[in-house]
Short mmCIF file of N, CA, C and O in Angstrom, two decimals:
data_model
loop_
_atom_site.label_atom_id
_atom_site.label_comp_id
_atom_site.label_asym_id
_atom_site.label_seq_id
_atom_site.Cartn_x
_atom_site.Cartn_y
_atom_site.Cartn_z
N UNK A 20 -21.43 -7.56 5.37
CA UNK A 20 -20.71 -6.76 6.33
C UNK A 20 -20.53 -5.34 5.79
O UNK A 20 -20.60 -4.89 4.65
N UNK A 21 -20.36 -4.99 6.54
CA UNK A 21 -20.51 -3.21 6.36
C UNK A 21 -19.26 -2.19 7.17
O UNK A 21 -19.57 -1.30 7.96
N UNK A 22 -17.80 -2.53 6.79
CA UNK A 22 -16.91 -2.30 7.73
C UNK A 22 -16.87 -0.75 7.70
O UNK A 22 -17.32 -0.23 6.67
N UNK A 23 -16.34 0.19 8.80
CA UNK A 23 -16.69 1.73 8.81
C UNK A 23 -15.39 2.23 7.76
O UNK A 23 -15.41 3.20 7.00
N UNK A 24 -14.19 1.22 7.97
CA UNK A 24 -13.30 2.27 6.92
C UNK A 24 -12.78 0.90 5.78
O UNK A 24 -13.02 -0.29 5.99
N UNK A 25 -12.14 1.38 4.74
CA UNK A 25 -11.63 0.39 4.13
C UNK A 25 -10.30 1.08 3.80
O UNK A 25 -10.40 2.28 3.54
N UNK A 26 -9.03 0.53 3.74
CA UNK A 26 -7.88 0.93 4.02
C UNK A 26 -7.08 1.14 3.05
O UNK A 26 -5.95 1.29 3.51
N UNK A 27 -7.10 1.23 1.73
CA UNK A 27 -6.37 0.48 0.74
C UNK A 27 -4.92 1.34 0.03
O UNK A 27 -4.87 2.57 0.07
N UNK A 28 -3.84 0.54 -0.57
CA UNK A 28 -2.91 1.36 -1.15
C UNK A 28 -2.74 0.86 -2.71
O UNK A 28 -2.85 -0.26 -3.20
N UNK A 29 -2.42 2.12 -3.29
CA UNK A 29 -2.62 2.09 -4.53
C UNK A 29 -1.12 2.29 -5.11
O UNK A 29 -0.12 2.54 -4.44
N UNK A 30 -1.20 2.14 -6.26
CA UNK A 30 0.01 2.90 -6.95
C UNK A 30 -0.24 4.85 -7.17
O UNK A 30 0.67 5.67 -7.13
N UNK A 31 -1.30 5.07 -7.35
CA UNK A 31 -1.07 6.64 -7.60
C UNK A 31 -2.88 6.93 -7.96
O UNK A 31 -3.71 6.13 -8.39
N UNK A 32 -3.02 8.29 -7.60
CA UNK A 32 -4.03 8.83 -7.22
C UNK A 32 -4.06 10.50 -7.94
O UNK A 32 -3.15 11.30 -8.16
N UNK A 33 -5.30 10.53 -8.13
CA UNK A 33 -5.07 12.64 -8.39
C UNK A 33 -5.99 13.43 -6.79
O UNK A 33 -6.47 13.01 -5.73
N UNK A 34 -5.86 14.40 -7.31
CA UNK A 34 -6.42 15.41 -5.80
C UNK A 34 -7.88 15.19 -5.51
O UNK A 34 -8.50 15.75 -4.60
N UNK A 35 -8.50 14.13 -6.58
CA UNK A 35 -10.00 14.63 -6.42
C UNK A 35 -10.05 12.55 -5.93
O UNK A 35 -11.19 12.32 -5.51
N UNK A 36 -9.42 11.62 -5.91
CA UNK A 36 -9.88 10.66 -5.30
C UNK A 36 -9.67 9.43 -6.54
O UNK A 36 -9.62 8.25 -6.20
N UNK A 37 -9.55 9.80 -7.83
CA UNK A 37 -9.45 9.01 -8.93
C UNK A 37 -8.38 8.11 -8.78
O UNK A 37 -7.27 8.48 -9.19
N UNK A 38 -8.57 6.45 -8.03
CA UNK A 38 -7.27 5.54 -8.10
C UNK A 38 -7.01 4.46 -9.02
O UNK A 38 -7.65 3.52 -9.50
N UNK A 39 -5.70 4.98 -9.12
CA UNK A 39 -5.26 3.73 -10.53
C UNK A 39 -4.42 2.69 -9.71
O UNK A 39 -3.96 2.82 -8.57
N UNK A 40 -4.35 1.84 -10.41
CA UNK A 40 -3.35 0.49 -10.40
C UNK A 40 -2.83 0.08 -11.65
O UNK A 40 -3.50 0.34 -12.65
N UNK A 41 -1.62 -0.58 -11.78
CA UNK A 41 -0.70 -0.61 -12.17
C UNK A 41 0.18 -2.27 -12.12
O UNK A 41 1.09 -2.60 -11.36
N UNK A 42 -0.44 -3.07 -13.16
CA UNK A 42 -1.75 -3.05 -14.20
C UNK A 42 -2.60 -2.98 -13.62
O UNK A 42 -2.78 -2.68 -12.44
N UNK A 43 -3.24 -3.27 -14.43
CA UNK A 43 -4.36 -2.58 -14.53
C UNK A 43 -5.28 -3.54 -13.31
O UNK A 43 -4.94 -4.69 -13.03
N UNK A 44 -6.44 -2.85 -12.66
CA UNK A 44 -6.92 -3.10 -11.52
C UNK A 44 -7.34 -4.68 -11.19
O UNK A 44 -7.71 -5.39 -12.12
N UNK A 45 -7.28 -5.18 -9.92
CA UNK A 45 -7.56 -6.54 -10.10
C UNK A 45 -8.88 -6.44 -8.97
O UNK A 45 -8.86 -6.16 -7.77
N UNK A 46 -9.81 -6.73 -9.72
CA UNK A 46 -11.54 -6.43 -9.38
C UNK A 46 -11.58 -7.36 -7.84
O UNK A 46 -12.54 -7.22 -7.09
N UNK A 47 -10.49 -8.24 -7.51
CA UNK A 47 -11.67 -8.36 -5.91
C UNK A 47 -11.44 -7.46 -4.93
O UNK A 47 -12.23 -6.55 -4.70
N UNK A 48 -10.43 -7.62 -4.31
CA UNK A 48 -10.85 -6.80 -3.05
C UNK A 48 -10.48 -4.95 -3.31
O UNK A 48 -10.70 -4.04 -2.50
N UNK A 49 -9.93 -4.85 -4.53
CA UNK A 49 -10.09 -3.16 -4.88
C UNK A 49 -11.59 -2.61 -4.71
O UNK A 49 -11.98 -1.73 -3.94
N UNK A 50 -12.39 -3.45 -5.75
CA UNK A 50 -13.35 -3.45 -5.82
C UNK A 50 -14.76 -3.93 -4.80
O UNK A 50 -15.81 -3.32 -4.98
N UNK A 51 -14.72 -4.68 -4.07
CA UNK A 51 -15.64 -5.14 -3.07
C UNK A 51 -15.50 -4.06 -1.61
O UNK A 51 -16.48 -3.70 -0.96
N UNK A 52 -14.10 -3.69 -1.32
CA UNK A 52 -13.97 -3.39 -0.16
C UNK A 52 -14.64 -1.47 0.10
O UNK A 52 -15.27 -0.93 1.01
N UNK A 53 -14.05 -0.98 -1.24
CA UNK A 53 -14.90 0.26 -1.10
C UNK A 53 -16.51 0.53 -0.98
O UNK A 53 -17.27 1.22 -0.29
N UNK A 54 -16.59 -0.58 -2.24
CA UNK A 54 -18.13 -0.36 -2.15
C UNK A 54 -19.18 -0.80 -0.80
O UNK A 54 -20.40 -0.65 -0.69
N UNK A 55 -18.23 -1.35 0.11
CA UNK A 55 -19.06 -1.94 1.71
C UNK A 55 -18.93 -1.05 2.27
O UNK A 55 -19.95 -0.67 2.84
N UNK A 56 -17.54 -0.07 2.50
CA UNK A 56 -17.31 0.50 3.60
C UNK A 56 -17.69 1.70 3.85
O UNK A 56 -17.48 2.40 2.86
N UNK A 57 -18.19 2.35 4.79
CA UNK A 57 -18.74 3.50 5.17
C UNK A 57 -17.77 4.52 4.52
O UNK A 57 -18.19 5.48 3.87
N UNK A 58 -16.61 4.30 4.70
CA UNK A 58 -15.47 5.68 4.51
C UNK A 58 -14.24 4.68 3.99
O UNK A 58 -13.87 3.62 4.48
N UNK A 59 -13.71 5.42 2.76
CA UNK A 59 -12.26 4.67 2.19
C UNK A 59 -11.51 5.96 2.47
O UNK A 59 -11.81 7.15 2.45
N UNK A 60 -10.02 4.98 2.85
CA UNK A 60 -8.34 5.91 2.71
C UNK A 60 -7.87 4.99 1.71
O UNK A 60 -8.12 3.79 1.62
N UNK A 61 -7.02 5.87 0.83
CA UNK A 61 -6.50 5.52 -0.13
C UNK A 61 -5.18 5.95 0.33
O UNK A 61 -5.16 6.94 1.07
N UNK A 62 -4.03 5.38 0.01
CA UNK A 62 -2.81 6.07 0.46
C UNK A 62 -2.58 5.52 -1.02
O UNK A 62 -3.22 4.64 -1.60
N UNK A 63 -1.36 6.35 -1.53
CA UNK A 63 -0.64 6.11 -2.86
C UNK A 63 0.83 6.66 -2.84
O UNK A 63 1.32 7.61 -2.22
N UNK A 64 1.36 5.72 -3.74
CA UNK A 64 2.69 6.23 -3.89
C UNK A 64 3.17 7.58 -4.46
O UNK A 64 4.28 8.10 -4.34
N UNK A 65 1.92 8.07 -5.18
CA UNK A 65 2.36 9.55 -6.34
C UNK A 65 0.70 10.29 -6.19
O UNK A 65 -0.42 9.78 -6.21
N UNK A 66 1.08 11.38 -6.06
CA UNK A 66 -0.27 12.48 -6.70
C UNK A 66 -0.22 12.68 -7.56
O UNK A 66 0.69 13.48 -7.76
N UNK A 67 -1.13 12.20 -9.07
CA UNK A 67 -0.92 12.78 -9.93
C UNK A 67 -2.10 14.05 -10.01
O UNK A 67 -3.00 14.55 -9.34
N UNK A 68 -1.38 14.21 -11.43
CA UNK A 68 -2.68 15.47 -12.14
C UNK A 68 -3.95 14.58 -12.73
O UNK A 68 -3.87 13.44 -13.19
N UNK A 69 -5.26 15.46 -12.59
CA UNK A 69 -6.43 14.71 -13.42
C UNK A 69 -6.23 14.47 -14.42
O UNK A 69 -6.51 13.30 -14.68
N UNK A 70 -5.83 15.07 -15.26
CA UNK A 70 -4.99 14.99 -16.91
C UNK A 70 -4.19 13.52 -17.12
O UNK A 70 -4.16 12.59 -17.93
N UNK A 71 -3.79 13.77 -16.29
CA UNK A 71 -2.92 12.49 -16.26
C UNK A 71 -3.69 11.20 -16.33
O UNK A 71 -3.58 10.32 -17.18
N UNK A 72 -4.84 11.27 -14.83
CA UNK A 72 -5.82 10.00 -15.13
C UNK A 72 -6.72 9.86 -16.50
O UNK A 72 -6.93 8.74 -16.98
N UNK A 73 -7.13 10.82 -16.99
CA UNK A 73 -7.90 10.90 -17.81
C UNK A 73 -6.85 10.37 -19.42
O UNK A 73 -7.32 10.21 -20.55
N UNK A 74 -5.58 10.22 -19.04
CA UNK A 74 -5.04 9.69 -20.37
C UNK A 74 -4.74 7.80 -20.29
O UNK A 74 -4.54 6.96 -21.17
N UNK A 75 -4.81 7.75 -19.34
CA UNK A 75 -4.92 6.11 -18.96
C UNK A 75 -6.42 5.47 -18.33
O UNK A 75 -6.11 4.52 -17.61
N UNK A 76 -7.50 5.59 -18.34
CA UNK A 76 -8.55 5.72 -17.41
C UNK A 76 -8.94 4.03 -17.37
O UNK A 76 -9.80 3.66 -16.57
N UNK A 77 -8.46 3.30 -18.04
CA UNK A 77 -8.18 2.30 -17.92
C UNK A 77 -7.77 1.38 -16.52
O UNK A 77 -8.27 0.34 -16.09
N UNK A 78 -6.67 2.19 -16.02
CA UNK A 78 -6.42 1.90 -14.83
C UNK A 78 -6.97 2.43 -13.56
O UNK A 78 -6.59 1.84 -12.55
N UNK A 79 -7.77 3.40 -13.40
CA UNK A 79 -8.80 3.71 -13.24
C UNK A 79 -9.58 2.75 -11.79
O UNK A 79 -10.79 2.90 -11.90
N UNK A 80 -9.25 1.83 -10.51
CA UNK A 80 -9.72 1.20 -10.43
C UNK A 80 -10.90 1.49 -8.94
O UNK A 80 -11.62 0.70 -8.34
N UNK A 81 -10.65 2.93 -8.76
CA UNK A 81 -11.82 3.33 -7.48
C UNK A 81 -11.70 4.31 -8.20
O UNK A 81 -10.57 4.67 -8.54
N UNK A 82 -13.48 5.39 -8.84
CA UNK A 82 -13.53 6.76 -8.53
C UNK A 82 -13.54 7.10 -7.43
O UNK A 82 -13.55 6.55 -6.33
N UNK A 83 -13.54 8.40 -7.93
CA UNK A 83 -13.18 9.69 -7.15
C UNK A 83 -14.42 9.61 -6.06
O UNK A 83 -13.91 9.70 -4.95
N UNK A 84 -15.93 9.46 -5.95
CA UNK A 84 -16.72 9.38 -5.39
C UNK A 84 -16.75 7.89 -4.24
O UNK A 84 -17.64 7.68 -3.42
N UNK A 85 -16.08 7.40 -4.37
CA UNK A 85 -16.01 6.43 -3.35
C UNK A 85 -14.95 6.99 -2.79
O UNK A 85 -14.56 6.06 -2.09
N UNK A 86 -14.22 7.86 -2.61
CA UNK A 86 -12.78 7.86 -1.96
C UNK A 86 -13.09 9.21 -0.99
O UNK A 86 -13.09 10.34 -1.48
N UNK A 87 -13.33 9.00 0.29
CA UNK A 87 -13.10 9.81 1.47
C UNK A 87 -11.88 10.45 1.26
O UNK A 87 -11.97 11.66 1.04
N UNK A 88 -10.41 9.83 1.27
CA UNK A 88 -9.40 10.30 1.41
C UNK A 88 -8.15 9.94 0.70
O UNK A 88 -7.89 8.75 0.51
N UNK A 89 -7.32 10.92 0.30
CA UNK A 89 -6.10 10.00 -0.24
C UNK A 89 -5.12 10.80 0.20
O UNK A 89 -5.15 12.03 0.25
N UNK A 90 -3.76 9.68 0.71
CA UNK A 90 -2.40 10.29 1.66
C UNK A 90 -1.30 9.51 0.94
O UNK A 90 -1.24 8.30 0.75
N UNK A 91 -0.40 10.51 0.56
CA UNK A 91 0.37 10.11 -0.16
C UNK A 91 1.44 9.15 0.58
O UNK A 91 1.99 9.71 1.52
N UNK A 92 1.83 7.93 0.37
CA UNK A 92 2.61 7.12 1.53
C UNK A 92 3.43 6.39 0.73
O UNK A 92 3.06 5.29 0.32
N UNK A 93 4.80 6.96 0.36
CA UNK A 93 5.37 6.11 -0.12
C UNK A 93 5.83 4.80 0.47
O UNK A 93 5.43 4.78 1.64
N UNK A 94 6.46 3.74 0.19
CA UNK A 94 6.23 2.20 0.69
C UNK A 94 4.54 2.24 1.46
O UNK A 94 4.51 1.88 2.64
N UNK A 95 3.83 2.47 1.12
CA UNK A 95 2.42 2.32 1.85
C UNK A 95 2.28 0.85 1.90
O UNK A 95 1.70 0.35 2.87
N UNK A 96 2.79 0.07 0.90
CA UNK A 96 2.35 -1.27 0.94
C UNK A 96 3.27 -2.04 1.66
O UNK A 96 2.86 -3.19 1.78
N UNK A 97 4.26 -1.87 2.16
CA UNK A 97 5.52 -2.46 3.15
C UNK A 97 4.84 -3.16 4.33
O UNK A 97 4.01 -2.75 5.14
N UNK A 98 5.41 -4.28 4.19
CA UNK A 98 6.59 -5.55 4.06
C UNK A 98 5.57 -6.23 2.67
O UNK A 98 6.21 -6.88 1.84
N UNK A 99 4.00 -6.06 2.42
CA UNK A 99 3.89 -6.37 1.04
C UNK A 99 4.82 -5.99 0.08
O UNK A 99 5.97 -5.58 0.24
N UNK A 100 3.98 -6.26 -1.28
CA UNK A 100 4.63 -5.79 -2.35
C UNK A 100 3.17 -4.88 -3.18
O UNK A 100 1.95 -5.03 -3.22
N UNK A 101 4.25 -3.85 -3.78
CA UNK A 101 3.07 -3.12 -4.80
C UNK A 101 3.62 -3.54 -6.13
O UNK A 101 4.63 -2.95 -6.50
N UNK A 102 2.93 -4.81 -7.19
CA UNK A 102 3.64 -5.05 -8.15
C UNK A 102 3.30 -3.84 -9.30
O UNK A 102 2.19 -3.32 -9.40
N UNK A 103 4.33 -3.54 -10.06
CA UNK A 103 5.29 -4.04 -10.02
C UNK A 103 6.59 -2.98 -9.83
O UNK A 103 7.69 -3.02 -10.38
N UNK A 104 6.11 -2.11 -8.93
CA UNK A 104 7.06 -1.40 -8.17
C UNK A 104 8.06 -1.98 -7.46
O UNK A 104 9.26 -1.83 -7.71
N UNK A 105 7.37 -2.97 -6.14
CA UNK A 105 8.07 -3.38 -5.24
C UNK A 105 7.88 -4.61 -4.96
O UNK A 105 6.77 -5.12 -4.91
N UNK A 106 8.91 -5.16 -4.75
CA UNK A 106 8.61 -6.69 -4.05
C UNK A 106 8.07 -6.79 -2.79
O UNK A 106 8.12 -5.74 -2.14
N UNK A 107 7.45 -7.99 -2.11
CA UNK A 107 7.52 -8.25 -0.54
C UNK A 107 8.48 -8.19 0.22
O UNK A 107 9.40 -8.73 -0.39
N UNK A 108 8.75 -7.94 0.96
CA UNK A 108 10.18 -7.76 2.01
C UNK A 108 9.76 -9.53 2.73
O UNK A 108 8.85 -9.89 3.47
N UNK A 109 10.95 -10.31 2.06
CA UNK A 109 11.03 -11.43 2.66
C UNK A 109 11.40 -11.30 4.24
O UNK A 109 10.57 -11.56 5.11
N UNK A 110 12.44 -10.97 4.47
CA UNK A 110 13.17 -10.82 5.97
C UNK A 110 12.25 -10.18 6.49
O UNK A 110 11.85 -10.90 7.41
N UNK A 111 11.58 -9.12 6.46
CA UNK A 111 10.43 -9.15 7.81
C UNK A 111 9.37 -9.83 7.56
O UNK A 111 8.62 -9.41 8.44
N UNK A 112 8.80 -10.59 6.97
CA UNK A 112 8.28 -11.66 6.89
C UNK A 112 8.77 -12.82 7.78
O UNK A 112 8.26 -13.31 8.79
N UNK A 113 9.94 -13.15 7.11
CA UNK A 113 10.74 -14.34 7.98
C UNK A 113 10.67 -14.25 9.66
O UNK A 113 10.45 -15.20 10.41
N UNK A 114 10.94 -12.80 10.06
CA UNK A 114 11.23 -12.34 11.29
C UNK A 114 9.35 -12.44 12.48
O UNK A 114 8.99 -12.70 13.63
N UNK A 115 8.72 -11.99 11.06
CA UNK A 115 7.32 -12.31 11.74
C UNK A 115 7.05 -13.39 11.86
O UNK A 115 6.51 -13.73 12.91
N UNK A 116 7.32 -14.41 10.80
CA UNK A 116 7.06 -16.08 11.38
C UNK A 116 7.92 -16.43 12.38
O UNK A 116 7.21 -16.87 13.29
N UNK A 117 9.13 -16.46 12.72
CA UNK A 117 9.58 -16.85 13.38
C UNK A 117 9.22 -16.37 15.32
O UNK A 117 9.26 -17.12 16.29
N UNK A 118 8.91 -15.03 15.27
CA UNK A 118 8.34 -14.40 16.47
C UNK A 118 7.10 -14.74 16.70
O UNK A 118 6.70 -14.79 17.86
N UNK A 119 6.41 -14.99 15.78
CA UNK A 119 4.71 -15.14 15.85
C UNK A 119 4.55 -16.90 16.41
O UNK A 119 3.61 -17.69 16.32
N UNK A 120 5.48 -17.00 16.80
CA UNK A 120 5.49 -18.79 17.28
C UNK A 120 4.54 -18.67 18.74
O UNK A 120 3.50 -19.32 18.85
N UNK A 121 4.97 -17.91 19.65
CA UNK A 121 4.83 -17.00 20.90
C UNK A 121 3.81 -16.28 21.15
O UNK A 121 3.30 -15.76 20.16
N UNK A 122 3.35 -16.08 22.08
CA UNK A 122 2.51 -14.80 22.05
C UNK A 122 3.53 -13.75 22.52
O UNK A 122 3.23 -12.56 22.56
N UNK A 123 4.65 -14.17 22.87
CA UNK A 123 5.58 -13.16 23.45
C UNK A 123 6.81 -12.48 22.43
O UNK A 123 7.36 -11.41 22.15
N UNK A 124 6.82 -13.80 22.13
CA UNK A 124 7.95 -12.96 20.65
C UNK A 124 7.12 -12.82 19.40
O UNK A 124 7.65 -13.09 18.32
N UNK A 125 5.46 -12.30 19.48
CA UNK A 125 4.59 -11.27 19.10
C UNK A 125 4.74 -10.19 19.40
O UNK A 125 4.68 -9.28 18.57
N UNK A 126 4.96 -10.01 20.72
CA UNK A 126 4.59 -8.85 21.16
C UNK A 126 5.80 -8.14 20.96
O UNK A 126 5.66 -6.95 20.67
N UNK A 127 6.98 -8.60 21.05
CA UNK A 127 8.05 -8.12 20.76
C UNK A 127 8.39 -7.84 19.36
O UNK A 127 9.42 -7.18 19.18
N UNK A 128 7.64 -8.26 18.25
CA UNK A 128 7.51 -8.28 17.03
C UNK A 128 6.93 -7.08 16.73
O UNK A 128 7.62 -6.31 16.05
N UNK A 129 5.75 -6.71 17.08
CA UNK A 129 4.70 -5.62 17.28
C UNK A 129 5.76 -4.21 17.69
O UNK A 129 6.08 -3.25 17.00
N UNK A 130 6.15 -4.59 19.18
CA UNK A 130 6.87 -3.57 19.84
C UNK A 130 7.72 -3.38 18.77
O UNK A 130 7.40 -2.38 18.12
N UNK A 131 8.87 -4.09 18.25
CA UNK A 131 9.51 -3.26 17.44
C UNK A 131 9.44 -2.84 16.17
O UNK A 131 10.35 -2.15 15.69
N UNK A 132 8.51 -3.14 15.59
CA UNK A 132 8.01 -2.76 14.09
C UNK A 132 6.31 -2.18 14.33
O UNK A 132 5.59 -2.32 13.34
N UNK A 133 5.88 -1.77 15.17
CA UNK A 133 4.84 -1.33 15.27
C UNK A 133 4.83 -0.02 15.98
O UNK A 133 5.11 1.06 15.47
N UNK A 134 4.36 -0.27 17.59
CA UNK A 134 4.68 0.40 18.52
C UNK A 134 5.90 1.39 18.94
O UNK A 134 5.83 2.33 19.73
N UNK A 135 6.69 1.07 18.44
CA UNK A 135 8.33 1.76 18.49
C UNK A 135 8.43 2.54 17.90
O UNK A 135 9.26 3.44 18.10
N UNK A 136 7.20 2.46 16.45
CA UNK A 136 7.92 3.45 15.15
C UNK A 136 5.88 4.32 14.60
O UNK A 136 5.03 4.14 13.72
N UNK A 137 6.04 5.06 15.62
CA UNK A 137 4.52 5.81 15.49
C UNK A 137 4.37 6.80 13.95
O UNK A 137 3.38 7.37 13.50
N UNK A 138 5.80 6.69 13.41
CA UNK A 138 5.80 7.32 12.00
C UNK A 138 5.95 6.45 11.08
O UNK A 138 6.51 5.46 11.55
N UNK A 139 5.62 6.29 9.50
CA UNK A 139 6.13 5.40 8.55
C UNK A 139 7.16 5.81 8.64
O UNK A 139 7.75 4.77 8.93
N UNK A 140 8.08 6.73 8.60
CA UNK A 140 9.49 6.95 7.97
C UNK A 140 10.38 5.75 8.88
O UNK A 140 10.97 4.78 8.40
N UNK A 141 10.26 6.23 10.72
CA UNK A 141 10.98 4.86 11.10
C UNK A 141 10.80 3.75 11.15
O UNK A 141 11.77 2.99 11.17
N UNK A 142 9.55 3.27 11.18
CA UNK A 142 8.80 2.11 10.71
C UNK A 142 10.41 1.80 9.49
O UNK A 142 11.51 1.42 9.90
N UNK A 143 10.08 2.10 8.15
CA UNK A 143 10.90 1.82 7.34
C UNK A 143 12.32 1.81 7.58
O UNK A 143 13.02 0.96 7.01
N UNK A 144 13.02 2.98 8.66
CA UNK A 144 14.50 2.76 9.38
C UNK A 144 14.75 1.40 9.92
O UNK A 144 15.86 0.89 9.85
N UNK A 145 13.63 0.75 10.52
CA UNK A 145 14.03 -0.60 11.58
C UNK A 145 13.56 -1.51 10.37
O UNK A 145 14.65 -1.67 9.82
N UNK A 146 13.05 -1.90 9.95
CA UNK A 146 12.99 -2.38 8.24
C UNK A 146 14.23 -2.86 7.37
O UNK A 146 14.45 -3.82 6.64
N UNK A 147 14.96 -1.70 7.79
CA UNK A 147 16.22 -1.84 6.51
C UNK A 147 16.68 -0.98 6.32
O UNK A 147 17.90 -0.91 6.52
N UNK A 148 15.86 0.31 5.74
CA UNK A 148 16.17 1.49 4.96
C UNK A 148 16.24 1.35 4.41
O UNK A 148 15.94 0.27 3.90
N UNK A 149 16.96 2.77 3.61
CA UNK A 149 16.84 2.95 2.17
C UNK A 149 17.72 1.53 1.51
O UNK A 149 17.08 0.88 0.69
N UNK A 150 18.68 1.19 1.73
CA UNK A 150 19.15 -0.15 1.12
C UNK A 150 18.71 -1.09 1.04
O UNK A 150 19.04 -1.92 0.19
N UNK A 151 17.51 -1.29 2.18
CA UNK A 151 16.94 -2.71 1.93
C UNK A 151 15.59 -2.33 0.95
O UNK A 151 14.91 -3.27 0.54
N UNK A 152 15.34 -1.40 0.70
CA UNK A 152 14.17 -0.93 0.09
C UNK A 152 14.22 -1.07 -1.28
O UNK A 152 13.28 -1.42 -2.00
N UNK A 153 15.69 -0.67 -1.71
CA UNK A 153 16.42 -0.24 -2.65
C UNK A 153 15.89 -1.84 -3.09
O UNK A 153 14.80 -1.99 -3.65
N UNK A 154 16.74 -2.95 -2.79
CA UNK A 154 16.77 -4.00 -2.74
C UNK A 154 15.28 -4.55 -3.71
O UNK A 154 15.25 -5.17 -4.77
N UNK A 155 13.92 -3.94 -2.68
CA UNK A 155 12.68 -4.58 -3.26
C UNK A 155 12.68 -3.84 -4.67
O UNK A 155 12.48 -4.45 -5.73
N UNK A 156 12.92 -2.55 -4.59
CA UNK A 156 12.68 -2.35 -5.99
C UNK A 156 13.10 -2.72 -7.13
O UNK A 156 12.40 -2.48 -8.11
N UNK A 157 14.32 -3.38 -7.25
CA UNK A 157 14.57 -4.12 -8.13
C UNK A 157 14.59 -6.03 -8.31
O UNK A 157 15.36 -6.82 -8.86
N UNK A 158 13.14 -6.18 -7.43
CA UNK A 158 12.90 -7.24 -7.18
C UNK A 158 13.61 -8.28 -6.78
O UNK A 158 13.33 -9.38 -7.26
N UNK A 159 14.73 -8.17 -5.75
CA UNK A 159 15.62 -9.47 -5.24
C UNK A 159 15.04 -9.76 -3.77
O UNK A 159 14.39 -9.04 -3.02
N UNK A 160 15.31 -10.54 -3.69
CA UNK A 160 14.61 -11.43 -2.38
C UNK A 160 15.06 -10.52 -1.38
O UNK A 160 14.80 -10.73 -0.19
#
């Protein structure tokens, strides 16, 4: 398969496309999904400096030449987890199983965590906010 974009979020990135992970990279789908896809977005939590990559290159886990794009998105990985930044957000999890019973309390699932919130920032307001966020980062359920 040959998908046109591949979507991925990282822990942190520099200006020229160089993405690290944190530990250090875990080779399947970091690795498989760029190399298929016509065009990668990288979203990351931090821009760093090249300097910076070049002192860990280790972590290192997409060059710069596979990477179309990188947007800095903090919680990019929300209701996942980016270990070991952030935990999974159990409660919208919970809230998606329980709606996803339906095709209707899907759609209402969608509508309000999707459709409702055309920005990440409110996306993350109907989420919790900053308190429930707070919450993943120090890994409690």
């Amino acid at each position: 398969l040959v998908p046109d974009v591949a979507l991925i979020h990282a822990h942190r990135a520099d200006e020229y496309g160089n993405v690290q992970f944190f530990p250090r990279p875990i080779w399947g789908d970091v690795d498989l999904f760029p190399r298929a896809a016509k065009k990668v977005i990288v979203t990351v939590e931090e821009i760093i400096t090249n300097e910076e990559i070049r002192r860990t290159p280790e972590h290192t886990g997409i060059p710069y030449f596979k990477v179309d794009a990188v947007v800095p998105v903090l919680w990019g990985a929300h209701p996942c987890s980016l270990y070991p930044k952030y935990n999974f957000d159990r409660a919208i999890f919970e809230r998606y199983a329980g709606a996803s019973r339906t095709p209707e309390g899907t759609q209402e699932f969608l509508d309000a965590f999707g459709y409702n919130a055309p920005e990440h920032s409110q996306y993350l307001a109907l989420a919790g906010g900053e308190q429930a966020l707070e919450r993943l980062k120090n890994w409690e359920a």
